[in-house]
Tab-separated table of C-alpha atoms in Angstrom:
chain	number	residue	atom	x	y	z
A	746	MET	CA	94.312	120.431	101.437
A	747	THR	CA	92.252	122.694	103.771
A	748	PRO	CA	93.376	122.525	107.490
A	749	VAL	CA	90.854	121.267	110.041
A	750	ARG	CA	90.470	123.745	112.928
A	751	SER	CA	88.609	123.386	116.345
A	752	ASP	CA	86.964	126.411	117.977
A	753	THR	CA	90.367	127.232	119.765
A	754	GLY	CA	92.569	126.727	116.793
A	755	PRO	CA	94.125	124.073	114.420
A	756	ASP	CA	93.009	120.530	114.941
A	757	LEU	CA	96.224	118.966	116.746
A	758	ALA	CA	95.149	115.550	116.211
A	759	ASP	CA	94.702	116.107	112.521
A	760	LEU	CA	97.957	117.925	112.259
A	761	ARG	CA	99.660	114.840	113.945
A	762	ARG	CA	97.753	112.367	111.525
A	763	ARG	CA	98.974	114.364	108.579
A	764	ALA	CA	102.352	114.890	109.823
A	765	ALA	CA	102.645	111.062	110.205
A	766	ALA	CA	101.063	110.413	106.811
A	767	THR	CA	103.764	112.788	105.258
A	768	LEU	CA	106.751	110.715	107.021
A	769	ARG	CA	104.824	107.390	105.667
A	770	ARG	CA	104.862	108.818	102.179
A	771	ASN	CA	108.562	109.711	102.193
A	772	TRP	CA	109.882	106.554	103.764
A	773	ARG	CA	111.868	104.371	101.315
A	774	GLY	CA	112.548	101.272	103.662
A	775	LYS	CA	115.737	102.181	105.109
A	776	ALA	CA	115.556	106.113	105.140
A	777	THR	CA	113.300	108.938	104.466
A	778	VAL	CA	113.602	111.310	101.504
A	779	PRO	CA	112.906	115.103	102.251
A	780	THR	CA	110.218	115.040	99.492
A	781	ALA	CA	109.527	112.503	96.735
A	782	ALA	CA	110.176	114.583	93.460
A	783	LEU	CA	112.493	117.433	94.273
A	784	TYR	CA	114.870	115.541	96.946
A	785	PRO	CA	114.758	111.681	95.716
A	786	HIS	CA	117.559	110.616	97.957
A	787	GLN	CA	118.911	110.765	101.772
A	788	TRP	CA	120.284	113.918	102.907
A	789	SER	CA	122.251	113.975	106.141
A	790	TRP	CA	120.875	116.795	108.379
A	791	ASP	CA	117.431	116.239	106.923
A	792	SER	CA	117.765	112.637	108.467
A	793	ALA	CA	118.810	113.763	111.859
A	794	PHE	CA	115.519	116.219	112.011
A	795	ILE	CA	113.568	113.437	110.638
A	796	ALA	CA	114.769	110.828	113.225
A	797	ILE	CA	113.485	113.031	115.884
A	798	GLY	CA	110.011	113.058	114.605
A	799	GLN	CA	110.044	109.463	113.635
A	800	ALA	CA	110.879	108.520	117.336
A	801	HIS	CA	107.212	109.854	118.392
A	802	LEU	CA	106.025	107.289	115.835
A	803	HIS	CA	108.525	104.546	115.487
A	804	PRO	CA	111.479	104.717	117.702
A	805	ARG	CA	113.235	101.629	115.635
A	806	ARG	CA	112.731	103.526	112.613
A	807	ALA	CA	114.188	106.655	113.764
A	808	PHE	CA	117.496	104.728	114.618
A	809	ALA	CA	117.295	102.836	111.253
A	810	GLU	CA	117.181	106.253	109.519
A	811	LEU	CA	120.288	107.310	111.318
A	812	THR	CA	122.101	104.083	110.711
A	813	ALA	CA	121.518	104.048	107.027
A	814	LEU	CA	123.185	107.416	106.860
A	815	LEU	CA	126.149	106.384	108.969
A	816	ASP	CA	126.307	103.158	106.993
A	817	ALA	CA	127.645	105.593	104.035
A	818	GLN	CA	130.270	107.081	106.495
A	819	TRP	CA	133.499	107.593	104.756
A	820	GLY	CA	136.659	105.825	105.554
A	821	ASP	CA	138.121	109.372	106.765
A	822	GLY	CA	135.091	109.768	108.864
A	823	ARG	CA	132.953	112.288	107.124
A	824	VAL	CA	129.455	111.643	106.791
A	825	PRO	CA	128.273	112.838	103.538
A	826	GLN	CA	125.602	115.377	102.546
A	827	ILE	CA	123.612	113.184	100.383
A	828	VAL	CA	123.458	109.175	99.968
A	829	PHE	CA	122.500	108.341	96.371
A	830	ASN	CA	119.554	105.810	96.202
A	831	PRO	CA	121.046	103.534	93.328
A	832	ALA	CA	117.180	102.777	92.327
A	833	VAL	CA	116.728	106.606	91.349
A	834	PRO	CA	117.765	107.444	87.814
A	835	GLU	CA	120.898	109.650	87.290
A	836	ASP	CA	119.156	112.500	85.781
A	837	ALA	CA	116.408	112.825	88.635
A	838	TYR	CA	118.537	114.909	90.865
A	839	PHE	CA	121.286	117.460	89.809
A	840	PRO	CA	123.958	117.144	90.375
A	841	GLY	CA	123.791	113.444	90.607
A	842	PRO	CA	125.977	110.610	91.418
A	843	ALA	CA	128.309	110.879	88.193
A	844	PHE	CA	129.167	114.594	88.922
A	845	TRP	CA	130.977	113.612	91.977
A	846	ARG	CA	132.973	111.008	90.801
A	847	PRO	CA	135.701	109.851	91.025
A	848	LEU	CA	135.178	109.362	94.967
A	849	PRO	CA	138.340	108.366	96.670
A	850	ARG	CA	139.188	104.633	97.151
A	851	ARG	CA	141.050	105.423	100.105
A	852	GLY	CA	139.166	107.171	102.990
A	853	GLY	CA	136.151	107.237	100.754
A	854	PRO	CA	132.606	105.742	101.128
A	855	PRO	CA	132.082	101.969	101.286
A	856	PRO	CA	132.282	100.068	98.304
A	857	GLY	CA	129.171	100.209	96.177
A	858	VAL	CA	127.816	103.223	97.816
A	859	SER	CA	127.449	106.636	96.018
A	860	THR	CA	127.450	109.947	97.782
A	861	THR	CA	128.583	113.616	97.590
A	862	GLY	CA	132.049	114.645	99.100
A	863	LEU	CA	130.358	117.304	101.232
A	864	VAL	CA	128.967	117.252	104.881
A	865	GLN	CA	126.156	119.151	106.582
A	866	PRO	CA	125.603	120.414	110.003
A	867	PRO	CA	126.414	117.803	112.514
A	868	VAL	CA	123.073	117.782	114.250
A	869	HIS	CA	122.917	113.822	114.503
A	870	ALA	CA	124.365	113.201	117.904
A	871	ALA	CA	122.012	115.769	119.452
A	872	ALA	CA	119.221	113.790	117.703
A	873	VAL	CA	120.384	110.609	119.072
A	874	LEU	CA	120.693	112.032	122.459
A	875	THR	CA	117.127	113.654	122.178
A	876	ILE	CA	115.655	110.444	121.046
A	877	ALA	CA	117.491	108.440	123.760
A	878	GLU	CA	116.308	110.492	126.455
A	879	ARG	CA	112.560	110.299	125.515
A	880	HIS	CA	112.489	106.618	124.474
A	881	PRO	CA	114.716	104.715	126.939
A	882	GLY	CA	114.876	100.976	127.108
A	883	GLU	CA	117.255	98.085	125.954
A	884	ALA	CA	116.669	98.740	122.129
A	885	THR	CA	117.700	102.332	122.512
A	886	ASP	CA	120.625	101.402	124.521
A	887	ALA	CA	121.669	99.003	121.769
A	888	ALA	CA	121.356	101.672	119.139
A	889	VAL	CA	123.231	104.126	121.109
A	890	ARG	CA	126.191	101.699	121.672
A	891	ARG	CA	126.026	101.050	117.795
A	892	LEU	CA	126.004	104.626	116.642
A	893	TYR	CA	128.265	106.378	119.244
A	894	PRO	CA	131.637	105.390	117.686
A	895	GLU	CA	130.339	106.454	114.288
A	896	LEU	CA	129.308	109.610	115.376
A	897	ALA	CA	132.527	110.145	117.468
A	898	ARG	CA	134.174	109.456	113.965
A	899	PHE	CA	132.568	112.154	112.401
A	900	HIS	CA	133.264	114.908	115.172
A	901	ASP	CA	136.772	113.773	114.944
A	902	TYR	CA	136.881	114.300	111.131
A	903	LEU	CA	135.623	117.869	111.499
A	904	PHE	CA	137.726	118.622	114.459
A	905	ASP	CA	140.952	117.110	112.978
A	906	ARG	CA	140.476	117.893	109.199
A	907	ARG	CA	138.311	120.883	109.092
A	908	ARG	CA	140.051	123.183	111.671
A	909	VAL	CA	140.995	126.828	110.470
A	910	ALA	CA	141.426	130.154	112.188
A	911	SER	CA	141.979	129.793	115.970
A	912	GLY	CA	140.291	126.346	116.176
A	913	LEU	CA	137.198	127.212	114.588
A	914	VAL	CA	135.800	124.717	111.957
A	915	GLY	CA	135.441	125.575	108.288
A	916	ILE	CA	133.117	124.612	105.419
A	917	VAL	CA	133.960	124.397	102.049
A	918	HIS	CA	130.918	124.886	100.038
A	919	PRO	CA	127.714	126.853	100.954
A	920	TRP	CA	125.647	123.564	100.770
A	921	GLU	CA	127.747	122.445	103.711
A	922	SER	CA	126.060	125.245	105.832
A	923	GLY	CA	122.456	123.985	104.831
A	924	LEU	CA	121.574	127.548	104.090
A	925	ASP	CA	122.659	127.011	100.618
A	926	ASN	CA	121.878	130.461	99.165
A	927	SER	CA	122.072	132.550	102.219
A	928	PRO	CA	123.079	136.154	101.529
A	929	ALA	CA	126.233	135.475	104.008
A	930	TRP	CA	127.639	133.535	100.991
A	931	ASP	CA	127.220	136.248	98.279
A	932	GLY	CA	130.508	138.031	99.295
A	933	PRO	CA	132.672	134.647	99.294
A	934	LEU	CA	131.149	133.571	96.286
A	935	ASP	CA	131.711	136.651	94.254
A	936	ALA	CA	135.280	135.948	94.387
A	937	VAL	CA	134.495	132.455	92.514
A	938	ASP	CA	134.883	132.445	88.585
A	939	PRO	CA	131.831	130.319	87.670
A	940	GLY	CA	132.954	129.650	84.244
A	941	PRO	CA	130.068	129.494	81.679
A	942	ALA	CA	126.801	129.264	83.073
A	943	HIS	CA	124.788	128.763	80.101
A	944	GLY	CA	122.942	125.277	80.174
A	945	ILE	CA	122.662	125.210	83.923
A	946	THR	CA	118.753	125.726	83.624
A	947	GLY	CA	118.368	122.557	81.485
A	948	LEU	CA	120.385	120.198	83.836
A	949	ARG	CA	118.315	121.551	86.990
A	950	ARG	CA	115.676	119.335	88.171
A	951	ASP	CA	114.687	121.464	91.069
A	952	LEU	CA	112.796	123.908	88.585
A	953	ARG	CA	110.528	121.030	87.537
A	954	HIS	CA	109.103	120.740	91.126
A	955	ALA	CA	109.185	124.276	92.547
A	956	ASP	CA	108.806	127.720	91.471
A	957	ALA	CA	111.826	129.353	89.900
A	958	GLY	CA	111.294	132.359	92.204
A	959	HIS	CA	111.581	130.252	95.321
A	960	ARG	CA	114.992	128.649	94.362
A	961	PRO	CA	118.482	129.699	93.811
A	962	THR	CA	119.630	131.386	90.605
A	963	ASP	CA	121.345	130.046	87.695
A	964	ALA	CA	124.254	132.399	88.672
A	965	ASP	CA	124.085	130.790	91.946
A	966	TYR	CA	124.300	127.211	90.699
A	967	ALA	CA	127.111	128.071	88.169
A	968	ARG	CA	129.460	129.179	91.303
A	969	TYR	CA	128.090	125.974	93.273
A	970	MET	CA	129.264	123.762	90.621
A	971	ALA	CA	132.584	125.500	90.298
A	972	VAL	CA	133.363	124.974	94.038
A	973	VAL	CA	132.281	121.399	94.160
A	974	ALA	CA	134.445	120.733	90.884
A	975	ALA	CA	137.492	122.245	92.591
A	976	TYR	CA	137.055	120.149	95.668
A	977	ARG	CA	136.466	117.096	93.749
A	978	ASP	CA	139.434	117.681	91.542
A	979	ARG	CA	141.766	117.650	94.420
A	980	GLY	CA	140.230	114.083	95.433
A	981	TYR	CA	138.091	116.089	98.283
A	982	ALA	CA	141.483	116.523	100.356
A	983	ASP	CA	141.420	119.010	103.251
A	984	ASP	CA	144.620	119.969	103.356
A	985	ASP	CA	145.340	123.734	102.938
A	986	LEU	CA	141.686	124.723	103.015
A	987	PRO	CA	142.275	128.323	102.389
A	988	SER	CA	143.581	127.227	98.878
A	989	LEU	CA	139.919	126.172	97.897
A	990	PRO	CA	137.692	128.663	96.288
A	991	PHE	CA	135.240	128.866	99.013
A	992	CYS	CA	136.331	128.388	102.885
A	993	VAL	CA	134.092	129.884	105.624
A	994	VAL	CA	133.581	129.580	109.204
A	995	ASP	CA	129.881	129.410	109.707
A	996	PRO	CA	128.318	130.408	112.873
A	997	LEU	CA	125.518	127.976	112.676
A	998	PHE	CA	127.835	124.940	111.585
A	999	CYS	CA	130.083	125.661	114.669
A	1000	ALA	CA	127.602	126.016	117.192
A	1001	VAL	CA	125.518	122.894	116.149
A	1002	LEU	CA	128.875	121.290	116.232
A	1003	ALA	CA	129.552	122.363	119.871
A	1004	TRP	CA	126.066	121.701	120.691
A	1005	SER	CA	126.537	118.030	119.315
A	1006	GLU	CA	129.714	117.584	120.987
A	1007	GLN	CA	128.069	118.301	124.305
A	1008	ALA	CA	125.579	115.431	123.316
A	1009	LEU	CA	128.480	113.099	122.676
A	1010	ALA	CA	129.699	113.582	125.877
A	1011	ALA	CA	126.324	112.482	127.289
A	1012	LEU	CA	126.304	109.655	124.978
A	1013	ALA	CA	129.651	108.582	125.844
A	1014	ARG	CA	128.444	108.468	129.432
A	1015	ARG	CA	125.845	106.226	128.376
A	1016	VAL	CA	127.894	103.595	126.789
A	1017	GLY	CA	130.749	103.842	129.330
A	1018	ALA	CA	133.172	105.746	127.407
A	1019	ASP	CA	135.352	108.587	128.420
A	1020	PRO	CA	133.325	111.729	128.095
A	1021	GLY	CA	136.486	113.990	128.607
A	1022	ARG	CA	137.636	114.842	125.074
A	1023	HIS	CA	134.114	115.641	123.967
A	1024	VAL	CA	133.620	118.028	126.875
A	1025	GLU	CA	136.831	119.729	126.299
A	1026	ARG	CA	136.246	120.126	122.633
A	1027	ALA	CA	132.770	121.624	123.027
A	1028	ARG	CA	134.033	124.047	125.651
A	1029	GLU	CA	137.076	125.240	123.536
A	1030	LEU	CA	134.906	125.577	120.230
A	1031	THR	CA	132.073	127.386	122.180
A	1032	HIS	CA	134.724	129.657	123.634
A	1033	GLN	CA	136.119	130.443	119.945
A	1034	VAL	CA	132.381	131.125	118.609
A	1035	HIS	CA	131.836	133.556	121.376
A	1036	THR	CA	134.914	135.362	121.085
A	1037	ARG	CA	135.657	135.286	117.462
A	1038	LEU	CA	132.423	135.432	115.516
A	1039	PHE	CA	130.239	138.009	117.619
A	1040	ASP	CA	129.375	141.147	115.975
A	1041	PRO	CA	128.346	143.740	118.626
A	1042	ALA	CA	126.842	146.183	115.901
A	1043	LEU	CA	124.818	143.480	114.327
A	1044	GLY	CA	123.817	142.099	117.771
A	1045	CYS	CA	124.509	138.471	116.431
A	1046	TYR	CA	127.236	136.095	115.084
A	1047	VAL	CA	128.745	136.267	111.777
A	1048	ALA	CA	130.500	134.129	109.393
A	1049	LEU	CA	134.313	134.464	108.676
A	1050	ASP	CA	135.566	134.226	105.101
A	1051	VAL	CA	138.771	132.206	105.941
A	1052	ARG	CA	140.362	133.123	102.414
A	1053	THR	CA	140.352	136.930	103.052
A	1054	GLY	CA	140.334	136.916	106.837
A	1055	ARG	CA	137.225	139.087	106.817
A	1056	ALA	CA	133.960	138.809	108.685
A	1057	VAL	CA	130.770	138.797	106.669
A	1058	ALA	CA	128.552	141.582	108.017
A	1059	LYS	CA	124.919	140.016	107.352
A	1060	ARG	CA	122.544	139.400	109.854
A	1061	THR	CA	121.086	135.829	109.162
A	1062	VAL	CA	119.469	133.107	111.069
A	1063	ALA	CA	122.770	131.395	111.418
A	1064	GLY	CA	124.073	134.225	113.576
A	1065	LEU	CA	121.147	133.222	116.026
A	1066	ALA	CA	122.299	129.513	116.462
A	1067	PRO	CA	125.002	130.398	119.084
A	1068	LEU	CA	122.046	130.317	121.420
A	1069	LEU	CA	122.381	126.878	121.629
A	1070	LEU	CA	125.501	127.052	123.501
A	1071	PRO	CA	126.088	128.293	127.142
A	1072	GLY	CA	127.324	131.681	127.843
A	1073	GLY	CA	128.294	134.120	125.259
A	1074	HIS	CA	126.000	137.135	124.346
A	1075	ARG	CA	122.722	135.656	125.164
A	1076	PRO	CA	120.933	138.976	126.193
A	1077	VAL	CA	121.823	140.837	122.940
A	1078	LEU	CA	120.886	137.717	120.910
A	1079	LEU	CA	117.597	137.595	122.670
A	1080	ASP	CA	117.072	141.261	121.828
A	1081	THR	CA	118.009	140.400	118.111
A	1082	LEU	CA	115.723	137.601	118.036
A	1083	ALA	CA	112.873	139.702	119.243
A	1084	GLY	CA	113.668	142.947	117.308
A	1085	PRO	CA	112.702	144.189	113.837
A	1086	SER	CA	115.308	141.931	111.970
A	1087	PHE	CA	113.625	138.727	112.816
A	1088	ALA	CA	110.257	139.671	114.797
A	1089	ALA	CA	108.296	142.383	113.270
A	1090	PRO	CA	104.582	142.506	113.823
A	1091	GLY	CA	102.903	139.798	111.961
A	1092	VAL	CA	106.045	137.781	111.212
A	1093	ARG	CA	105.789	134.074	112.046
A	1094	GLY	CA	108.691	131.678	112.877
A	1095	VAL	CA	112.278	132.996	112.593
A	1096	PRO	CA	113.035	134.407	109.041
A	1097	SER	CA	116.143	132.977	107.412
A	1098	TYR	CA	117.536	136.685	106.784
A	1099	ASP	CA	117.223	140.153	108.255
A	1100	LEU	CA	113.795	141.752	107.182
A	1101	THR	CA	114.980	144.956	107.452
A	1102	ALA	CA	117.875	144.425	104.637
A	1103	ALA	CA	117.473	145.793	101.252
A	1104	ASP	CA	118.327	142.548	99.553
A	1105	ALA	CA	116.018	140.393	101.671
A	1106	ASP	CA	113.685	138.153	99.230
A	1107	LEU	CA	110.981	136.810	101.503
A	1108	ARG	CA	110.090	134.091	98.721
A	1109	ARG	CA	113.313	132.830	97.898
A	1110	TYR	CA	114.968	129.725	99.728
A	1111	TRP	CA	117.487	131.012	102.455
A	1112	ARG	CA	117.318	134.633	101.714
A	1113	GLY	CA	114.251	135.500	104.012
A	1114	PRO	CA	111.587	132.721	104.279
A	1115	THR	CA	111.051	130.937	107.518
A	1116	TRP	CA	112.075	127.329	107.801
A	1117	VAL	CA	110.802	124.980	110.444
A	1118	ASN	CA	114.160	123.277	111.277
A	1119	THR	CA	116.268	126.677	111.986
A	1120	THR	CA	112.998	127.875	113.983
A	1121	TRP	CA	113.260	124.564	115.957
A	1122	LEU	CA	116.694	124.870	116.881
A	1123	LEU	CA	115.895	128.312	118.308
A	1124	TRP	CA	113.099	126.837	119.876
A	1125	ARG	CA	115.149	124.244	121.609
A	1126	ALA	CA	117.567	126.907	122.559
A	1127	LEU	CA	115.068	129.032	124.056
A	1128	LEU	CA	113.620	126.101	126.104
A	1129	ALA	CA	117.093	125.456	127.483
A	1130	HIS	CA	117.539	128.792	128.663
A	1131	GLY	CA	114.401	129.047	130.419
A	1132	GLU	CA	112.744	131.477	127.905
A	1133	THR	CA	109.638	129.726	127.942
A	1134	GLU	CA	107.180	132.543	126.701
A	1135	HIS	CA	109.296	133.210	123.634
A	1136	ALA	CA	109.692	129.527	122.847
A	1137	GLU	CA	105.932	129.023	123.068
A	1138	ARG	CA	105.232	131.819	120.472
A	1139	LEU	CA	107.746	130.191	118.057
A	1140	ALA	CA	105.976	126.696	118.656
A	1141	ALA	CA	102.680	128.460	118.053
A	1142	ASP	CA	104.024	130.038	114.821
A	1143	VAL	CA	105.130	126.527	113.669
A	1144	VAL	CA	101.752	124.721	114.386
A	1145	CYS	CA	99.854	127.850	112.625
A	1146	LEU	CA	102.171	127.867	109.476
A	1147	VAL	CA	101.706	124.342	108.951
A	1148	ALA	CA	98.014	124.237	109.850
A	1149	ASP	CA	97.554	127.064	107.259
A	1150	ALA	CA	99.706	126.180	104.360
A	1151	GLY	CA	100.658	122.331	105.056
A	1152	PHE	CA	103.897	120.629	105.163
A	1153	ARG	CA	105.954	122.939	102.882
A	1154	GLU	CA	109.721	123.254	102.676
A	1155	TYR	CA	109.514	126.684	103.771
A	1156	PHE	CA	107.175	129.691	104.317
A	1157	HIS	CA	106.755	133.323	103.629
A	1158	PRO	CA	107.458	134.790	107.058
A	1159	VAL	CA	104.664	137.674	106.843
A	1160	THR	CA	101.853	136.166	104.815
A	1161	GLY	CA	102.496	132.513	105.871
A	1162	GLU	CA	102.227	131.322	102.010
A	1163	GLY	CA	103.679	127.976	101.567
A	1164	LEU	CA	106.954	127.896	99.342
A	1165	GLY	CA	109.297	125.306	97.558
A	1166	SER	CA	108.202	121.764	97.657
A	1167	ASP	CA	105.230	120.246	99.480
A	1168	HIS	CA	104.898	117.090	101.894
A	1169	PHE	CA	108.323	118.026	103.222
A	1170	SER	CA	109.565	115.404	105.801
A	1171	TRP	CA	111.512	117.711	108.425
A	1172	THR	CA	108.664	120.060	108.412
A	1173	ALA	CA	106.181	116.810	109.530
A	1174	ALA	CA	108.770	115.430	111.756
A	1175	LEU	CA	109.836	118.724	113.740
A	1176	LEU	CA	105.964	119.411	113.858
A	1177	LEU	CA	105.348	116.152	115.877
A	1178	ASP	CA	108.187	117.196	118.093
A	1179	VAL	CA	106.644	120.655	118.930
A	1180	LEU	CA	103.285	119.142	119.454
A	1181	ALA	CA	104.712	116.428	121.854
A	1182	ARG	CA	106.758	119.009	123.931
A	1183	GLU	CA	104.217	121.736	124.236
A	1184	PRO	CA	101.156	121.757	126.532
A	1185	GLU	CA	98.109	120.184	125.021
A	1186	ASP	CA	96.022	123.243	126.182
A	1187	GLN	CA	97.994	125.524	123.948
A	1188	ARG	CA	95.592	127.595	121.900
A	1189	TRP	CA	98.004	128.047	118.789
A	1190	GLN	CA	96.675	131.475	118.083
A	1191	ARG	CA	98.559	134.535	117.580
């Protein structure tokens, strides 16, 4: 679709209409799919981002989105990465519901609900607080009272069951990071025996809907499946995490958890609960992120391979996520964000990987392309720290990328080419949020 432009840049009213139409297109009555063909179920952190955008259109639908997700919460507190729609055929997505079974009867999902056994970055409490602050009222207060205990249980699960080195929180699969094939996972995954990889292509449904050059490879998928199978076969138990084939501390996951724990403290105050434990947990995790994960040579934070105890020396967008937190190494991070690794001339948004790295692939998923959700997180961080000029540049990048290429899953950071799937929900949702927060006279031109 050709974007409509005014004399001063993209037609913002047209972009809003198209964003709203994308969210309507992907709404399924209780929740929103990321995009109809490629991702036909409900994804966890997608729903949090989608709710932020839905709140600008239908605040009730925003809370319904999160309620549908939390209705699938496991008895042990985890909020699953995917909630499978029973009306969608088993083979519409790989790996489908059958691959994840058996799910635990005790501590697992509610009866009759099919999910994965993984989690995703816990942006949900921050999303609820964002919506509540922008749309006050009795209905919002009631929704916060209903959602707060479930969000607190999710965080309890992460802090209690996923604790690893020095109080940091670990992930047990690359998919839990949200940055599935990030170069940060290459080293830890190299130690995983993938087993026979033949036949993977025939099982994958993503390659029917997106260019294979934009997606993880079959070799990636073989290892992903081996890691899932090992976790599934032990009943998704979280004891002795280093014995799993993949266990990593991810700076984005930990930063988002600390940020959302701060949001939980604010939500606790709203419902009359004691915020003290949330404040203390956020403070302690923030301290551990700043002291344990920062790499001064790279100018950013890095992942930690729990199995080996070694840091993963890769400069990725995840290593910038601690900008969401107070304190730390903010001046160095700001220099890195504005430097050649992420902001060379002509680059739009924040690339997912170091542009100067020899193994950067600017069209392949999380190995270089710009994504709207991670750019949005850094935009929020810059605004919170008063870095208004830089924040406005990122906002303009998001608007112009979407105006030029449509509501794509991700984008080439230099050419602006739209990549992955089209009609992508969080791209639409977070564009609405950017447009609502930035001044109307912004020219949106580089």
